[in-house]
Tab-separated table of C-alpha atoms in Angstrom:
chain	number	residue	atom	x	y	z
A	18	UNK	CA	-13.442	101.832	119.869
A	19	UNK	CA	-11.366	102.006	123.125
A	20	UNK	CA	-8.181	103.957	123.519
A	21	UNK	CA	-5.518	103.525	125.076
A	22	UNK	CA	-1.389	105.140	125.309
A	23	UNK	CA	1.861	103.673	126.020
A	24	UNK	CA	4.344	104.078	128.923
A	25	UNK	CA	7.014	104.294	126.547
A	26	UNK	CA	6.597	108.687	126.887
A	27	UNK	CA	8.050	107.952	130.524
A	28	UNK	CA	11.505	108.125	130.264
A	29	UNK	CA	12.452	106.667	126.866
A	30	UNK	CA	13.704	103.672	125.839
A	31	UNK	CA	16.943	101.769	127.099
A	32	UNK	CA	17.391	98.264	126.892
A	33	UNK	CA	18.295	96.129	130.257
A	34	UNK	CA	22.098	96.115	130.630
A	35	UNK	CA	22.459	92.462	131.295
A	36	UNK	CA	21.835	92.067	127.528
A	37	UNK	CA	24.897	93.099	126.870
A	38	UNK	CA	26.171	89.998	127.907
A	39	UNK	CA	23.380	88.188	127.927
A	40	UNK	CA	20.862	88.243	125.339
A	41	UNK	CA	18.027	85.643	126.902
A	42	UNK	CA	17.948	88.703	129.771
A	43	UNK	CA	17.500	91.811	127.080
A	44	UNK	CA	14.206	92.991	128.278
A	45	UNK	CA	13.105	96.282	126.582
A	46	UNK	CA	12.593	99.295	129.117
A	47	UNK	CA	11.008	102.678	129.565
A	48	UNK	CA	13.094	104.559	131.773
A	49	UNK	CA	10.326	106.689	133.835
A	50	UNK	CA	8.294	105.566	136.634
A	51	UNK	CA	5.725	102.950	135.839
A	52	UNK	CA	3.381	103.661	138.351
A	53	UNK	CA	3.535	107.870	137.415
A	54	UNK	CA	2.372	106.324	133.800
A	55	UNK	CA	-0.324	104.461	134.188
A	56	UNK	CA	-1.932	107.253	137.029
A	57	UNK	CA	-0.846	110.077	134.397
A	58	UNK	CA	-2.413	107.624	131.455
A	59	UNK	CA	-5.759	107.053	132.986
A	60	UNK	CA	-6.403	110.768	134.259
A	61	UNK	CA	-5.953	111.616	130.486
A	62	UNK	CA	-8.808	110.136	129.660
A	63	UNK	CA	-7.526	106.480	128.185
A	64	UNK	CA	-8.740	103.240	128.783
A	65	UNK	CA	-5.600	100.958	128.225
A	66	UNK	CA	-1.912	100.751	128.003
A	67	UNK	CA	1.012	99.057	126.633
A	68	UNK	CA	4.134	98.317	128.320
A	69	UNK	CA	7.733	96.859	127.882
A	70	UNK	CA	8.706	93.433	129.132
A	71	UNK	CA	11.344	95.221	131.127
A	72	UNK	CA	8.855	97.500	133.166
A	73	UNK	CA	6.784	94.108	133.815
A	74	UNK	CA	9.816	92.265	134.917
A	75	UNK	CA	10.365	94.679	137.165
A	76	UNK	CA	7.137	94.239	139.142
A	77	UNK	CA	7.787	89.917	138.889
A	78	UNK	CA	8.265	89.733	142.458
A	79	UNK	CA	5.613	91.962	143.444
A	80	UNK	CA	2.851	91.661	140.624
A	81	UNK	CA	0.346	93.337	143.419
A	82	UNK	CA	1.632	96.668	142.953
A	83	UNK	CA	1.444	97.218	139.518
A	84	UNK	CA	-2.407	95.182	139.319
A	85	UNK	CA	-3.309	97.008	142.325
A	86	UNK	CA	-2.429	99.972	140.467
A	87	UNK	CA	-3.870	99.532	137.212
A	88	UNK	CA	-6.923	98.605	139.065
A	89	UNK	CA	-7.172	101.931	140.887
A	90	UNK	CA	-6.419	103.691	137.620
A	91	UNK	CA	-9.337	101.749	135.857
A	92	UNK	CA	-6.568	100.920	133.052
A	93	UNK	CA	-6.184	97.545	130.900
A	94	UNK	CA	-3.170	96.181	130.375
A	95	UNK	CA	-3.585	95.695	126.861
A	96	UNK	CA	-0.763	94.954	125.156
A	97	UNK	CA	3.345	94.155	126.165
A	98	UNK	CA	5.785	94.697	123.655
A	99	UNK	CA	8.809	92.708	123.729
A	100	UNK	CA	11.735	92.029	120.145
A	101	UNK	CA	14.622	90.643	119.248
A	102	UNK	CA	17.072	90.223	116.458
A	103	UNK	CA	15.712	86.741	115.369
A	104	UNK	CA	18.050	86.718	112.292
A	105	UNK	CA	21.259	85.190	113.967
A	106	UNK	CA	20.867	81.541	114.146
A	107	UNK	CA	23.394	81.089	117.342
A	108	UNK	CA	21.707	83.307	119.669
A	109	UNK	CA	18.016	82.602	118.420
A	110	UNK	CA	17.179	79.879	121.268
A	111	UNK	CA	18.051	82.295	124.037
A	112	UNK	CA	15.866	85.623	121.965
A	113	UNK	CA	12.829	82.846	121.850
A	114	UNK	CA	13.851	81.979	125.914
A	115	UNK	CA	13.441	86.027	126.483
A	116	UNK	CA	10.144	86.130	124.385
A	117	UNK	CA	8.809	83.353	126.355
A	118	UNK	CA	9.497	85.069	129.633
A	119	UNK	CA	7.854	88.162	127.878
A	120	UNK	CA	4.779	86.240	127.143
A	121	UNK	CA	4.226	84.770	130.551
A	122	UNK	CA	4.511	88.068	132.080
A	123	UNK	CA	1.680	89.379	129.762
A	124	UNK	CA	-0.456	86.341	130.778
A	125	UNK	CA	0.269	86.839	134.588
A	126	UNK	CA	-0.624	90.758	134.243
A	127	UNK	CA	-3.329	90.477	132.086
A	128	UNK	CA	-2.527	91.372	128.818
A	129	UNK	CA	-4.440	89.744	125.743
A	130	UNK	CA	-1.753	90.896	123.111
A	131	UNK	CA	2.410	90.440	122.229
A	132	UNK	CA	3.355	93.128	120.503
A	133	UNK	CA	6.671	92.146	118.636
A	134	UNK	CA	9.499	93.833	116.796
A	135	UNK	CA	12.366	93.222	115.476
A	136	UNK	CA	14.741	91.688	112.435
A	137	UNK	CA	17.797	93.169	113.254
A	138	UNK	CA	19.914	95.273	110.193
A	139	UNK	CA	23.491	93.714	109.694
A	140	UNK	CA	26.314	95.614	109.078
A	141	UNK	CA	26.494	94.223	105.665
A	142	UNK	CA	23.175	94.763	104.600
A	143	UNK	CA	20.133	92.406	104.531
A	144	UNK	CA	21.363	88.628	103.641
A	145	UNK	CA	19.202	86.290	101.149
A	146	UNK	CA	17.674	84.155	103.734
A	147	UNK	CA	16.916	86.613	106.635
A	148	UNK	CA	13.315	87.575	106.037
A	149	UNK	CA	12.778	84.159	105.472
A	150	UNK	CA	14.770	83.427	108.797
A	151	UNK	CA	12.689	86.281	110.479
A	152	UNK	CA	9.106	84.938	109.461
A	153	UNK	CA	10.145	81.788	110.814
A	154	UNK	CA	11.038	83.095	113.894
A	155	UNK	CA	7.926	85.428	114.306
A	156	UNK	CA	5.923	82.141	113.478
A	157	UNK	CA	7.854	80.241	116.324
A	158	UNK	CA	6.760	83.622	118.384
A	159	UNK	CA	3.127	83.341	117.336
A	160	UNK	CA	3.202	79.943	118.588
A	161	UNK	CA	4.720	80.793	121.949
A	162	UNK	CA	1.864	83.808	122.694
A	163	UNK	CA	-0.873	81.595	121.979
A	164	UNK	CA	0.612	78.644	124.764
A	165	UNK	CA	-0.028	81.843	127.201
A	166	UNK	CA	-3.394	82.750	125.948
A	167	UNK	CA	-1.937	85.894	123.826
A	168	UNK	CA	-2.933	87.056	120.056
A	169	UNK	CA	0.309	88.274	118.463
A	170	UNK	CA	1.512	90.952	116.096
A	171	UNK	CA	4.322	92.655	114.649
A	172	UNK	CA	5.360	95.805	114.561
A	173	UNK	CA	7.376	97.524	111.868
A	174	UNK	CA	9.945	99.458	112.877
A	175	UNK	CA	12.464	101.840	112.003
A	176	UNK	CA	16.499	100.261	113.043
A	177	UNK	CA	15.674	96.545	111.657
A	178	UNK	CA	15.009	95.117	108.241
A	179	UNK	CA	11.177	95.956	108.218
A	180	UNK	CA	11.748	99.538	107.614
A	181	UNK	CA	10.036	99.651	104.081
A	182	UNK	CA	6.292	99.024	102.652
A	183	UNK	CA	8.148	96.420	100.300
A	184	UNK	CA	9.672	94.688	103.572
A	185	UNK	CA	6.515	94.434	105.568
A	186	UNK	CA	4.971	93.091	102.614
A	187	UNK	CA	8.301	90.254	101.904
A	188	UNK	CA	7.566	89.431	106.001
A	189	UNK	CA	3.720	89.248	106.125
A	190	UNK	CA	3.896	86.633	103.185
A	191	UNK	CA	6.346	84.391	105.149
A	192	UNK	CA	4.432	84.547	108.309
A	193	UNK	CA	1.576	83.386	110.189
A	194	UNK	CA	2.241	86.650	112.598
A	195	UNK	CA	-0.347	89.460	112.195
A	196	UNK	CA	-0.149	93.084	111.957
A	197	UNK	CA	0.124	96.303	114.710
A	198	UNK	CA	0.505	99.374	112.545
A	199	UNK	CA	2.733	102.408	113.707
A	200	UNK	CA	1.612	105.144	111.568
A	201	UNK	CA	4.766	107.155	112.357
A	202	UNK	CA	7.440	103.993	111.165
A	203	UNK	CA	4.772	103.708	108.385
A	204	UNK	CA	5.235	107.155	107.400
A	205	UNK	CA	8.945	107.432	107.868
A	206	UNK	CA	9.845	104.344	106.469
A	207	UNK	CA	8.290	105.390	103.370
A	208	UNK	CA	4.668	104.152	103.349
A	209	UNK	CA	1.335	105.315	103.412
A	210	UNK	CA	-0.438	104.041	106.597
A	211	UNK	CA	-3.894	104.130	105.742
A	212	UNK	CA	-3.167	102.249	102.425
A	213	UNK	CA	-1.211	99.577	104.794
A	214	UNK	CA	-3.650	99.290	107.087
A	215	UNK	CA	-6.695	98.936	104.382
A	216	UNK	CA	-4.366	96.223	102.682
């Protein structure tokens, strides 16, 4: 079994202020430095990383730097996580536009895995056809990754309308998509993640 650690400890998480009016251009972000990450990653000991489609984009002009530096670091770029909101039907072509973009960074920097979250919480409470809007979406996701080479999974998390063990088990039943466990959204959400996982 390899290990590996996130950049996301660097800085936080923002999202890319162009998606405010622009949602094909919402790019998740870790605020730190990504270079200070993936030196401070590999001299703990790990083998791999994961990074936001934001901190990629921001080496898409100058892809050397950041290969040249997970090269030195002797880290794989495992895994990119990217998400959306997938439930609105209006803005849906421009959140699969972004995911696309997402996915070809991944292929260009190595990466054999989308990571994907998402299912966004209305104000009003979870509508009759949105999971069944979400798997749909995830499965138009799943189809996307694999054009670029990438195996794809989603991620529960806490903020959309995967929260619950009940929900991830509505979603995985109405998609192709498979499965990246967070124990801690697991936990907090109300689950047991070693039953979740097993299942």
């Amino acid at each position: 079994m390899k290990i590996g650690y996130s950049t996301i400890t660097w800085g936080g998480v923002v999202g890319h202020p162009a998606g405010v009016t622009a949602i094909k251009d919402l790019f998740y972000l870790a605020n730190g430095d990504a270079l200070t990450a993936i030196s401070d990653i590999s001299s703990a000991g790990y083998q791999g990383t994961e990074m936001f489609d934001g901190n990629l984009a921001a080496f898409a002009d100058r892809p050397d730097v950041l290969l040249d530096a997970l090269k030195k670091a002797q880290l794989e770029l495992v895994a990119v996580y990217t998400g959306a909101n997938f439930i609105y039907d209006d803005i849906l072509e421009d959140e699969l536009h972004k995911i696309s973009q997402a996915a070809k960074l991944a292929s260009e920097f190595g990466a054999s895995r989308l990571v994907v979250g998402g299912g966004a919480q209305r104000a009003r409470g979870e509508q009759p056809d949105d999971m069944a809007k979400l798997g749909r979406a995830l499965d138009k996701v799943v189809e996307i990754a694999a054009s670029f080479g990438l195996e794809c999974t989603y991620h529960p998390h806490l903020g959309t309308i995967v929260e619950s063990p009940d929900a991830l088990e509505r979603l995985m039943g109405l998609s192709q998509i498979k499965f990246c466990p967070d124990t801690a959204h697991l936990t907090a959400g109300g689950g047991n993640p070693v039953e979740l996982i097993e299942k």
